[in-house]
Coordinates of C-alpha atoms in Angstrom, one line a residue:
Chain A
X1 CA 89.9 -84.8 96.3
X2 CA 91.7 -87.0 98.6
X3 CA 95.5 -87.0 98.3
X4 CA 98.1 -89.2 99.7
X5 CA 100.6 -86.6 98.4
X6 CA 99.1 -83.5 99.8
X7 CA 102.2 -82.4 101.6
X8 CA 104.1 -82.7 98.3
X9 CA 101.4 -80.7 96.4
X10 CA 101.2 -77.9 99.1
X11 CA 105.1 -77.6 99.1
X12 CA 105.2 -77.4 95.3
X13 CA 102.6 -74.7 95.1
X14 CA 104.3 -72.5 97.7
X15 CA 106.8 -70.8 95.4
X16 CA 104.4 -70.1 92.4
X17 CA 101.9 -68.6 94.9
X18 CA 104.6 -66.5 96.4
X19 CA 105.8 -65.3 93.0
X20 CA 102.1 -64.5 92.0
X21 CA 101.5 -62.4 95.3
X22 CA 104.7 -60.6 94.7
X23 CA 104.3 -59.8 91.0
X24 CA 100.6 -59.1 90.8
X25 CA 100.9 -57.2 94.2
X26 CA 97.8 -58.9 95.6
X27 CA 97.2 -59.1 99.4
X28 CA 95.8 -62.6 99.5
X29 CA 96.0 -65.6 97.2
X30 CA 94.5 -69.1 97.8
X31 CA 94.5 -72.1 95.6
X32 CA 91.6 -74.5 96.1
X33 CA 90.3 -77.5 94.3
X34 CA 86.8 -77.9 93.0
X35 CA 85.9 -79.9 96.1
X36 CA 87.0 -77.0 98.3
X37 CA 90.3 -78.5 99.5
X38 CA 92.7 -75.8 100.3
X39 CA 96.1 -76.4 98.6
X40 CA 97.9 -73.1 99.1
X41 CA 97.4 -69.7 100.6
X42 CA 99.3 -66.6 101.4
X43 CA 98.2 -63.4 103.1
X44 CA 95.5 -64.6 105.5
X45 CA 96.4 -65.4 109.1
X46 CA 93.1 -66.6 110.3
X47 CA 92.1 -70.1 109.9
X48 CA 88.3 -69.4 110.1
X49 CA 88.7 -66.8 107.2
X50 CA 90.7 -69.2 105.2
X51 CA 88.2 -72.0 105.6
X52 CA 85.3 -69.7 104.6
X53 CA 87.1 -68.3 101.6
X54 CA 88.0 -71.9 100.3
X55 CA 84.5 -73.2 100.7
X56 CA 82.9 -70.2 99.2
X57 CA 85.3 -70.3 96.3
X58 CA 84.4 -74.0 95.6
X59 CA 80.7 -73.1 95.7
X60 CA 81.1 -70.1 93.4
X61 CA 83.1 -72.2 91.0
X62 CA 80.3 -74.9 91.0
X63 CA 77.5 -72.4 90.5
X64 CA 79.5 -70.4 87.8
X65 CA 80.2 -73.7 85.9
X66 CA 76.6 -74.7 86.0
X67 CA 75.5 -71.3 84.7
X68 CA 78.1 -71.4 82.0
X69 CA 76.7 -74.9 80.9
X70 CA 73.2 -73.6 81.0
X71 CA 74.2 -70.7 78.7
X72 CA 76.2 -73.1 76.5
X73 CA 79.4 -71.2 77.3
X74 CA 82.2 -73.6 77.2
X75 CA 83.6 -72.5 80.6
X76 CA 83.6 -69.4 82.8
X77 CA 86.8 -67.4 82.8
X78 CA 86.8 -65.3 86.0
X79 CA 84.6 -63.6 88.6
X80 CA 85.7 -60.1 89.6
X81 CA 84.1 -58.2 92.4
X82 CA 84.9 -54.6 93.3
X83 CA 84.5 -53.7 97.0
X84 CA 84.9 -50.3 98.6
X85 CA 88.5 -51.0 99.5
X86 CA 89.2 -54.4 98.3
X87 CA 88.6 -56.4 95.1
X88 CA 88.1 -60.1 94.7
X89 CA 89.2 -62.1 91.8
X90 CA 88.3 -65.8 91.4
X91 CA 89.2 -67.9 88.3
X92 CA 89.5 -71.5 87.4
X93 CA 92.5 -72.9 85.5
X94 CA 93.3 -76.2 84.1
X95 CA 96.3 -78.5 84.8
X96 CA 96.8 -81.8 83.1
X97 CA 95.7 -83.5 86.3
X98 CA 92.7 -81.4 87.3
X99 CA 91.0 -78.0 87.4
X100 CA 92.0 -75.7 90.2
X101 CA 90.7 -72.3 91.4
X102 CA 92.7 -69.2 92.3
X103 CA 91.2 -66.7 94.7
X104 CA 93.1 -63.4 94.9
X105 CA 92.2 -60.3 97.1
X106 CA 93.7 -57.0 96.2
X107 CA 93.6 -53.3 96.8
X108 CA 94.6 -50.2 94.9
X109 CA 98.2 -51.4 94.9
X110 CA 97.1 -53.8 92.1
X111 CA 94.5 -53.9 89.4
X112 CA 92.4 -56.4 87.5
X113 CA 94.7 -56.0 84.5
X114 CA 97.8 -56.7 86.6
X115 CA 96.1 -59.8 88.2
X116 CA 95.1 -61.2 84.8
X117 CA 98.6 -60.6 83.5
X118 CA 100.2 -62.7 86.2
X119 CA 97.4 -65.2 86.6
X120 CA 98.3 -66.6 83.2
X121 CA 101.9 -67.1 84.2
X122 CA 100.8 -68.6 87.4
X123 CA 98.4 -71.1 85.8
X124 CA 101.2 -72.1 83.3
X125 CA 103.7 -72.6 86.1
X126 CA 101.3 -74.7 88.2
X127 CA 100.4 -76.8 85.1
X128 CA 104.1 -77.5 84.6
X129 CA 104.6 -78.8 88.1
X130 CA 105.1 -82.7 88.2
X131 CA 102.6 -82.9 90.9
X132 CA 99.8 -81.8 88.6
X133 CA 100.9 -83.7 85.4
X134 CA 99.1 -86.9 86.2
X135 CA 95.3 -87.4 86.6
X136 CA 94.2 -88.3 90.1
X137 CA 90.8 -89.7 91.3
X138 CA 88.0 -87.2 91.4
X139 CA 86.4 -86.0 94.7
X140 CA 82.7 -86.2 95.7
X141 CA 80.3 -84.2 97.7
X142 CA 80.8 -86.7 100.6
X143 CA 84.4 -85.9 100.9
X144 CA 84.0 -82.2 100.8
X145 CA 84.2 -81.6 104.6
X146 CA 87.0 -84.1 105.2
X147 CA 89.0 -82.7 102.2
X148 CA 88.6 -79.1 103.3
X149 CA 89.8 -79.9 106.8
X150 CA 92.8 -81.9 105.5
X151 CA 94.0 -79.0 103.4
X152 CA 93.6 -76.6 106.3
X153 CA 95.6 -78.9 108.6
X154 CA 98.4 -78.8 106.3
X155 CA 98.4 -75.1 105.7
X156 CA 97.4 -73.4 108.8
X157 CA 98.8 -74.0 112.3
X158 CA 96.5 -76.3 114.5
X159 CA 95.8 -73.7 117.0
X160 CA 94.1 -71.5 114.4
X161 CA 91.7 -74.2 113.4
Chain B
X1 CA 128.0 -72.8 116.7
X2 CA 127.7 -76.3 117.9
X3 CA 125.6 -79.0 116.2
X4 CA 122.0 -79.3 117.5
X5 CA 121.2 -82.5 119.3
X6 CA 118.2 -84.7 118.4
X7 CA 116.3 -83.5 121.4
X8 CA 116.7 -79.9 120.2
X9 CA 115.5 -80.7 116.8
X10 CA 112.6 -82.6 118.0
X11 CA 111.5 -79.7 120.3
X12 CA 112.1 -77.1 117.4
X13 CA 110.0 -79.4 115.0
X14 CA 107.2 -79.5 117.5
X15 CA 107.1 -75.7 117.9
X16 CA 107.3 -75.2 114.2
X17 CA 104.5 -77.8 113.5
X18 CA 102.3 -75.8 115.9
X19 CA 103.2 -72.5 114.3
X20 CA 105.3 -72.4 111.1
X21 CA 106.5 -68.9 112.0
X22 CA 107.6 -69.7 115.6
X23 CA 111.1 -68.3 116.4
X24 CA 112.3 -71.9 116.4
X25 CA 112.0 -72.1 112.7
X26 CA 115.4 -70.5 112.2
X27 CA 117.2 -73.0 114.5
X28 CA 115.4 -75.8 112.9
X29 CA 116.2 -74.7 109.4
X30 CA 119.9 -74.1 110.3
X31 CA 120.1 -77.6 111.8
X32 CA 118.5 -79.1 108.7
X33 CA 121.0 -77.2 106.6
X34 CA 123.9 -78.5 108.6
X35 CA 122.6 -82.1 108.2
X36 CA 122.6 -81.5 104.4
X37 CA 118.7 -81.6 104.4
X38 CA 118.5 -78.3 102.3
X39 CA 115.0 -79.0 100.8
X40 CA 113.5 -79.4 104.3
X41 CA 115.3 -76.2 105.5
X42 CA 114.1 -74.4 102.4
X43 CA 110.5 -75.4 103.1
X44 CA 110.7 -74.3 106.6
X45 CA 112.0 -71.0 105.6
X46 CA 109.4 -70.4 102.9
X47 CA 106.5 -71.3 105.2
X48 CA 107.8 -69.0 108.0
X49 CA 108.4 -66.1 105.6
X50 CA 104.8 -66.3 104.3
X51 CA 103.6 -65.4 107.7
X52 CA 106.6 -63.2 108.6
X53 CA 107.8 -61.6 105.3
X54 CA 109.9 -59.0 107.1
X55 CA 112.0 -61.6 109.0
X56 CA 115.5 -60.5 108.1
X57 CA 117.4 -63.6 109.3
X58 CA 114.8 -65.9 107.5
X59 CA 115.5 -64.1 104.3
X60 CA 119.3 -64.2 104.8
X61 CA 119.1 -68.0 105.4
X62 CA 117.0 -68.5 102.5
X63 CA 119.6 -66.7 100.4
X64 CA 122.2 -69.1 101.5
X65 CA 120.0 -72.1 100.8
X66 CA 119.4 -70.8 97.2
X67 CA 123.1 -70.0 96.8
X68 CA 124.0 -73.6 97.7
X69 CA 121.7 -75.0 95.2
X70 CA 123.1 -72.9 92.5
X71 CA 120.1 -70.5 92.3
X72 CA 122.1 -67.3 92.4
X73 CA 119.4 -65.0 91.0
X74 CA 117.1 -66.1 93.8
X75 CA 119.9 -65.7 96.4
X76 CA 120.4 -62.2 95.1
X77 CA 116.7 -61.4 95.4
X78 CA 116.7 -62.6 99.0
X79 CA 119.9 -60.5 99.9
X80 CA 118.3 -57.5 98.2
X81 CA 115.2 -58.1 100.4
X82 CA 117.4 -58.2 103.5
X83 CA 119.0 -54.9 102.5
X84 CA 115.6 -53.3 102.1
X85 CA 114.8 -54.5 105.7
X86 CA 118.3 -53.9 107.2
X87 CA 120.4 -51.7 105.0
X88 CA 123.7 -52.4 106.9
X89 CA 123.4 -56.3 106.9
X90 CA 126.8 -57.7 106.7
X91 CA 125.8 -61.0 105.2
X92 CA 123.7 -59.6 102.4
X93 CA 126.4 -57.1 101.5
X94 CA 129.1 -59.8 101.5
X95 CA 126.8 -62.2 99.5
X96 CA 125.8 -59.6 96.8
X97 CA 129.5 -58.5 96.8
X98 CA 130.6 -62.1 95.7
X99 CA 127.7 -62.5 93.2
X100 CA 128.6 -59.2 91.5
X101 CA 132.2 -60.1 91.5
X102 CA 131.4 -63.4 89.9
X103 CA 129.4 -61.5 87.2
X104 CA 132.3 -59.2 86.6
X105 CA 130.5 -56.1 87.8
X106 CA 133.3 -54.8 89.9
X107 CA 131.8 -51.5 90.8
X108 CA 128.7 -53.0 92.3
X109 CA 130.9 -55.7 94.0
X110 CA 133.3 -53.1 95.4
X111 CA 130.4 -51.1 96.8
X112 CA 128.7 -54.1 98.5
X113 CA 132.1 -55.4 99.7
X114 CA 133.1 -52.0 101.2
X115 CA 129.9 -51.9 103.1
X116 CA 130.6 -55.4 104.5
X117 CA 134.2 -54.4 105.3
X118 CA 133.0 -51.4 107.2
X119 CA 131.0 -53.8 109.5
X120 CA 133.6 -56.4 109.8
X121 CA 137.0 -55.2 108.6
X122 CA 138.7 -58.3 109.8
X123 CA 136.8 -60.8 107.6
X124 CA 139.6 -62.3 105.3
X125 CA 137.2 -63.3 102.6
X126 CA 135.8 -59.8 102.3
X127 CA 139.2 -58.3 102.4
X128 CA 140.5 -60.5 99.6
X129 CA 137.4 -60.1 97.5
X130 CA 137.6 -56.3 97.9
X131 CA 141.1 -56.3 96.7
X132 CA 139.9 -58.2 93.7
X133 CA 137.0 -55.9 93.1
X134 CA 139.2 -52.8 93.4
X135 CA 141.7 -54.3 90.9
X136 CA 138.8 -54.8 88.4
X137 CA 139.1 -58.6 88.6
X138 CA 142.8 -58.6 87.7
X139 CA 145.4 -60.4 90.0
X140 CA 143.0 -62.3 92.2
X141 CA 144.5 -62.7 95.6
X142 CA 144.7 -66.3 96.7
X143 CA 141.5 -67.5 98.3
X144 CA 139.4 -64.9 96.6
X145 CA 138.6 -66.8 93.4
X146 CA 135.8 -68.8 94.7
X147 CA 133.1 -66.4 93.4
X148 CA 129.7 -66.4 95.0
X149 CA 130.6 -69.8 96.5
X150 CA 132.7 -67.8 98.9
X151 CA 129.6 -66.3 100.5
X152 CA 128.6 -69.7 101.8
X153 CA 132.1 -71.0 102.7
X154 CA 132.3 -71.3 106.5
X155 CA 128.6 -71.5 106.6
X156 CA 128.1 -70.5 110.2
X157 CA 130.4 -67.7 109.8
X158 CA 128.1 -66.3 107.3
X159 CA 125.0 -66.8 109.5
X160 CA 123.5 -63.5 110.5
X161 CA 123.7 -62.6 114.2
X162 CA 120.9 -60.4 115.3
X163 CA 121.9 -56.9 115.6
X164 CA 125.5 -57.5 114.4
X165 CA 125.1 -55.5 111.3
X166 CA 125.6 -51.8 111.9
X167 CA 126.9 -49.5 109.4
X168 CA 126.6 -45.8 108.7
X169 CA 123.2 -44.5 107.7
X170 CA 122.3 -43.6 104.1
X171 CA 125.0 -41.0 103.2
X172 CA 128.1 -43.0 103.2
X173 CA 129.2 -42.1 99.7
X174 CA 131.3 -45.2 99.5
X175 CA 133.8 -45.3 96.8
X176 CA 133.7 -41.6 95.7
X177 CA 137.0 -40.3 94.3
X178 CA 136.5 -36.6 95.0
X179 CA 137.0 -35.1 98.3
X180 CA 134.1 -32.7 98.2
X181 CA 131.1 -32.6 100.5
X182 CA 128.5 -35.1 99.2
X183 CA 125.6 -32.6 99.3
X184 CA 127.4 -30.1 97.2
X185 CA 128.4 -32.4 94.3
X186 CA 125.9 -30.6 91.9
X187 CA 126.5 -27.0 93.2
X188 CA 127.7 -25.6 89.9
X189 CA 124.3 -26.3 88.4
X190 CA 122.6 -24.2 90.9
X191 CA 123.4 -21.1 89.0
X192 CA 120.5 -21.9 86.6
X193 CA 117.3 -20.9 88.2
X194 CA 115.4 -23.8 86.6
X195 CA 117.6 -26.3 88.4
X196 CA 116.0 -27.5 91.7
X197 CA 118.7 -30.0 92.7
X198 CA 119.9 -33.7 92.0
X199 CA 120.3 -36.8 94.0
X200 CA 122.4 -39.9 93.7
X201 CA 120.5 -42.9 95.0
X202 CA 122.1 -46.3 95.8
X203 CA 120.5 -49.6 95.2
X204 CA 118.5 -49.3 98.4
X205 CA 117.0 -45.9 97.4
X206 CA 119.2 -44.2 100.0
X207 CA 120.6 -40.8 99.1
X208 CA 124.3 -41.0 98.6
X209 CA 125.0 -37.5 97.3
X210 CA 123.2 -34.3 96.3
X211 CA 120.2 -32.6 97.7
X212 CA 116.9 -31.2 96.4
X213 CA 115.8 -27.6 97.1
X214 CA 112.1 -28.4 96.9
X215 CA 109.2 -29.5 99.1
X216 CA 109.6 -33.1 99.6
X217 CA 108.1 -34.4 102.9
X218 CA 110.4 -36.1 105.3
X219 CA 113.6 -35.1 103.6
X220 CA 115.6 -36.6 100.7
X221 CA 115.6 -40.1 102.1
X222 CA 111.8 -40.4 101.6
X223 CA 112.4 -39.3 98.0
X224 CA 114.6 -42.2 97.4
X225 CA 111.9 -44.6 98.2
X226 CA 109.5 -42.7 95.9
X227 CA 111.8 -42.8 92.9
X228 CA 112.6 -46.5 93.6
X229 CA 108.9 -47.2 92.9
X230 CA 109.0 -45.4 89.5
X231 CA 112.2 -47.3 88.5
X232 CA 110.9 -50.6 89.5
X233 CA 107.6 -50.2 87.5
X234 CA 109.5 -48.7 84.5
X235 CA 111.8 -51.7 84.4
X236 CA 108.8 -54.1 84.5
X237 CA 107.1 -52.2 81.7
X238 CA 110.2 -52.0 79.5
X239 CA 110.7 -55.8 80.1
X240 CA 107.2 -56.8 79.0
X241 CA 107.3 -54.5 75.9
X242 CA 110.6 -55.9 74.8
X243 CA 112.2 -52.5 74.5
X244 CA 115.4 -53.3 76.4
X245 CA 116.8 -51.8 79.6
X246 CA 115.5 -48.5 80.8
X247 CA 117.7 -45.5 80.2
X248 CA 115.8 -42.7 81.6
X249 CA 112.4 -41.6 83.1
X250 CA 110.9 -38.1 82.8
X251 CA 108.2 -37.1 85.1
X252 CA 106.0 -34.0 84.6
X253 CA 104.2 -33.0 87.7
X254 CA 102.6 -29.6 88.4
X255 CA 105.4 -28.9 90.9
X256 CA 108.4 -30.2 89.1
X257 CA 110.1 -31.7 86.0
X258 CA 112.0 -34.9 87.2
X259 CA 114.5 -37.0 85.4
X260 CA 115.7 -40.4 86.6
X261 CA 118.6 -42.2 85.0
X262 CA 121.0 -45.0 85.7
X263 CA 124.4 -43.7 86.8
X264 CA 126.3 -47.0 86.6
X265 CA 127.4 -49.2 89.6
X266 CA 123.8 -49.6 90.6
X267 CA 123.3 -46.0 91.4
X268 CA 120.4 -43.8 90.1
X269 CA 120.6 -40.1 89.4
X270 CA 117.6 -37.9 90.0
X271 CA 117.5 -34.3 88.6
X272 CA 114.7 -31.8 89.4
X273 CA 113.7 -28.8 87.6
X274 CA 111.0 -26.2 87.7
X275 CA 107.7 -27.4 86.1
X276 CA 108.1 -25.0 83.2
X277 CA 111.6 -26.1 82.3
X278 CA 111.6 -27.6 78.7
X279 CA 112.4 -31.3 78.2
X280 CA 115.6 -30.7 76.2
X281 CA 117.0 -28.4 78.9
X282 CA 116.3 -31.2 81.4
X283 CA 118.1 -33.8 79.1
X284 CA 121.2 -31.6 78.8
X285 CA 121.2 -30.8 82.5
X286 CA 120.9 -34.5 83.4
X287 CA 123.9 -35.1 81.1
X288 CA 125.9 -32.6 83.0
X289 CA 124.7 -33.9 86.3
X290 CA 125.6 -37.5 85.3
X291 CA 129.1 -36.4 84.6
X292 CA 129.4 -34.7 88.0
X293 CA 127.8 -37.7 89.7
X294 CA 130.0 -40.2 88.1
X295 CA 133.2 -38.2 88.8
X296 CA 132.1 -38.0 92.5
X297 CA 131.1 -41.6 92.8
X298 CA 133.9 -43.0 90.8
X299 CA 131.7 -45.0 88.5
Chain C
X1 CA 82.3 -42.0 72.6
X2 CA 84.1 -45.1 71.2
X3 CA 84.5 -43.2 67.8
X4 CA 86.1 -40.3 69.6
X5 CA 88.6 -42.8 71.4
X6 CA 89.4 -44.6 68.1
X7 CA 90.0 -41.3 66.4
X8 CA 92.4 -40.1 69.2
X9 CA 94.3 -43.3 69.0
X10 CA 94.5 -43.1 65.2
X11 CA 95.8 -39.5 65.3
X12 CA 98.5 -40.6 67.8
X13 CA 99.5 -43.6 65.8
X14 CA 100.0 -41.6 62.6
X15 CA 102.7 -39.3 64.1
X16 CA 106.0 -40.3 62.6
X17 CA 108.1 -42.6 64.9
X18 CA 105.2 -43.8 66.8
X19 CA 104.8 -47.5 66.9
X20 CA 101.3 -47.6 68.5
X21 CA 99.0 -46.0 71.0
X22 CA 96.6 -47.4 73.6
X23 CA 93.9 -46.0 75.8
X24 CA 93.9 -47.7 79.1
X25 CA 91.3 -47.8 81.9
X26 CA 93.5 -46.3 84.7
X27 CA 91.8 -48.1 87.6
X28 CA 91.4 -51.6 86.1
X29 CA 94.6 -51.6 84.1
X30 CA 92.9 -52.9 81.1
X31 CA 93.1 -51.7 77.4
X32 CA 90.1 -49.8 76.1
X33 CA 91.0 -49.2 72.5
X34 CA 94.5 -49.4 70.9
X35 CA 96.6 -49.7 67.7
X36 CA 99.7 -51.7 68.4
X37 CA 102.0 -53.6 66.0
X38 CA 101.4 -56.7 68.2
X39 CA 98.0 -56.7 69.7
X40 CA 98.8 -59.5 72.0
X41 CA 101.0 -57.3 74.1
X42 CA 98.1 -54.8 74.7
X43 CA 96.8 -56.4 78.0
X44 CA 100.3 -56.6 79.4
X45 CA 101.2 -53.0 78.3
X46 CA 98.0 -51.7 79.7
X47 CA 98.4 -53.4 83.1
X48 CA 101.9 -52.3 83.6
X49 CA 101.6 -48.8 82.2
X50 CA 98.6 -48.3 84.5
X51 CA 100.6 -49.7 87.5
X52 CA 103.6 -47.6 86.7
X53 CA 101.6 -44.4 86.4
X54 CA 99.4 -45.1 89.4
X55 CA 102.2 -46.1 91.8
X56 CA 104.5 -43.3 90.7
X57 CA 101.7 -40.8 90.8
X58 CA 100.8 -41.8 94.3
X59 CA 104.4 -41.8 95.5
X60 CA 105.1 -38.4 93.9
X61 CA 101.9 -37.0 95.5
X62 CA 102.7 -38.6 98.8
X63 CA 106.1 -36.9 98.8
X64 CA 104.5 -33.4 98.1
X65 CA 106.0 -33.2 94.6
X66 CA 102.7 -32.3 93.0
X67 CA 100.3 -34.2 90.7
X68 CA 101.8 -36.4 88.0
X69 CA 100.8 -35.3 84.5
X70 CA 103.0 -37.6 82.4
X71 CA 105.5 -40.3 82.7
X72 CA 108.0 -40.9 80.0
X73 CA 110.2 -44.0 79.8
X74 CA 113.3 -44.2 77.6
X75 CA 114.7 -47.6 76.9
X76 CA 117.4 -49.0 74.6
X77 CA 115.0 -50.0 71.9
X78 CA 111.9 -47.8 72.4
X79 CA 110.2 -45.1 74.4
X80 CA 106.9 -45.1 76.2
X81 CA 104.9 -42.0 77.1
X82 CA 102.0 -42.2 79.6
X83 CA 99.6 -39.3 80.2
X84 CA 96.8 -39.1 82.6
X85 CA 93.2 -38.1 81.6
X86 CA 90.5 -38.6 84.1
X87 CA 89.8 -42.3 84.3
X88 CA 91.8 -43.1 81.1
X89 CA 95.5 -43.2 80.4
X90 CA 97.0 -42.4 77.0
X91 CA 100.0 -44.6 76.4
X92 CA 102.2 -44.2 73.3
X93 CA 105.0 -46.4 72.2
X94 CA 107.6 -44.9 69.9
X95 CA 110.9 -45.8 68.3
X96 CA 114.0 -44.8 70.1
X97 CA 115.3 -41.4 69.2
X98 CA 111.9 -40.2 68.1
X99 CA 111.5 -36.6 69.2
X100 CA 108.5 -36.8 71.6
X101 CA 107.5 -33.1 71.6
X102 CA 104.7 -33.5 69.2
X103 CA 103.6 -36.8 70.8
X104 CA 103.7 -35.3 74.3
X105 CA 101.6 -32.3 73.0
X106 CA 99.0 -34.6 71.3
X107 CA 98.9 -37.1 74.1
X108 CA 98.1 -34.4 76.6
X109 CA 95.5 -32.9 74.3
X110 CA 93.9 -36.3 74.2
X111 CA 94.2 -36.8 77.9
X112 CA 92.7 -33.4 78.7
X113 CA 89.8 -34.0 76.1
X114 CA 89.0 -37.3 77.9
X115 CA 89.1 -36.0 81.4

């Protein structure tokens, strides 16, 4: 999605993401829109990793949504992957304006239960932000690369890109 | 501190644009704050702290910014973070002292203000506020009635200076009324062979009084951090279950029976017994230890 | 297995003064089976009880204070007992002032049976 107000959106998401990371005790949290545009991130310091996670999250969301439609499920709730040391949590959530995706990476300092508990709060908090209360124009496959880069430029220092 | 000129701000802006956690973020945020651009200053601090969450001065400045926008809880959180990172930080003790004073929690206010006064005994705002806290809020000296707002009065004076905050280590026992040695506060309980010791921890988890005669690694100060985790999680659990404020925690391990309870004034009491000691013995012993701890701490 | 778990929760819930009991997946922090007065709090109670037990257990172990066997929280309007049993935690919520001797005994029995 192309946004004239991207800086405003990124600033507005900063505090809810910070609170989520603190309360759910996750190591990394990213907010991405379905086109792969990065809107917020905390915990990763490498721009290459951030870009990868953002685009993979968007792709995972698209395929999970398609699978949900094929199986007549209304929507998919979350994806949880347990690794040897770290776990991945990926979940869509709705705001009045659009659907967003939260990606969280955590270790044994947290748990799926704790992440789910604070994810609900987080989604509600983001949905209440004025920046997400009005419907914006949708994105398209053509804008994917440009959107991704625009998000990264706002969030990561230029020398990391 | 003189006002920053436009070229300075431009230079800092460029540095921060390249790297939000560049050292210039602090100068830039301070300059914006002096110009009244608090939102911009807040954003700069938040962005920098995402990448440098242990930056003491960043958290201290964020506390002031929150305070100035009336967000006292957030300001208190930031000062608490500062104290975790830098236990003797003057600005954080002073800020929390004013916030507690404003809330009417005179014991906690006195404790923080005494720590602040230890670092800067000549600070008039701290001196006045301390007198007020010691009087239990009665007979406020002139100039000490500003509550938490006093913490940001004379903005630059409150700005942290790197390395300026130096206080005693953990065992200050500020505010205790008795004259006995802090480690021997619970000595009279040692006659019972099931009693393994007791500790008084301050808000930072530092040991203020007592000692444990058992095999903790790295001494009693490490235990303070350990029990801090139990208390933090217990408070969250009690909150979500709606069962009110926590009053005690009993931990059974194969090496000990441990009881944690709030002592008042922000202090926590930890009592340790042998693993075979009955729970009711522990509760009675903890009662006695609480009385001794309170008498010693003056809470 | 699930009958055994349900029976265990039922036995704990019937003790006088007990408001509810929950078996929790210790690692995931998710409720497995439970009887609470308000079922909607089960996920939050499970997540935070597991977190409290895990973090405290790790901290106590790290400080050479032994292996955590149970965690009992007293608050102004209630008490919570958490006992470890293999991959499951037994969580019991009781009214304030309820003597927890029997609860503790039963909870440990359940925990040991599950481990």
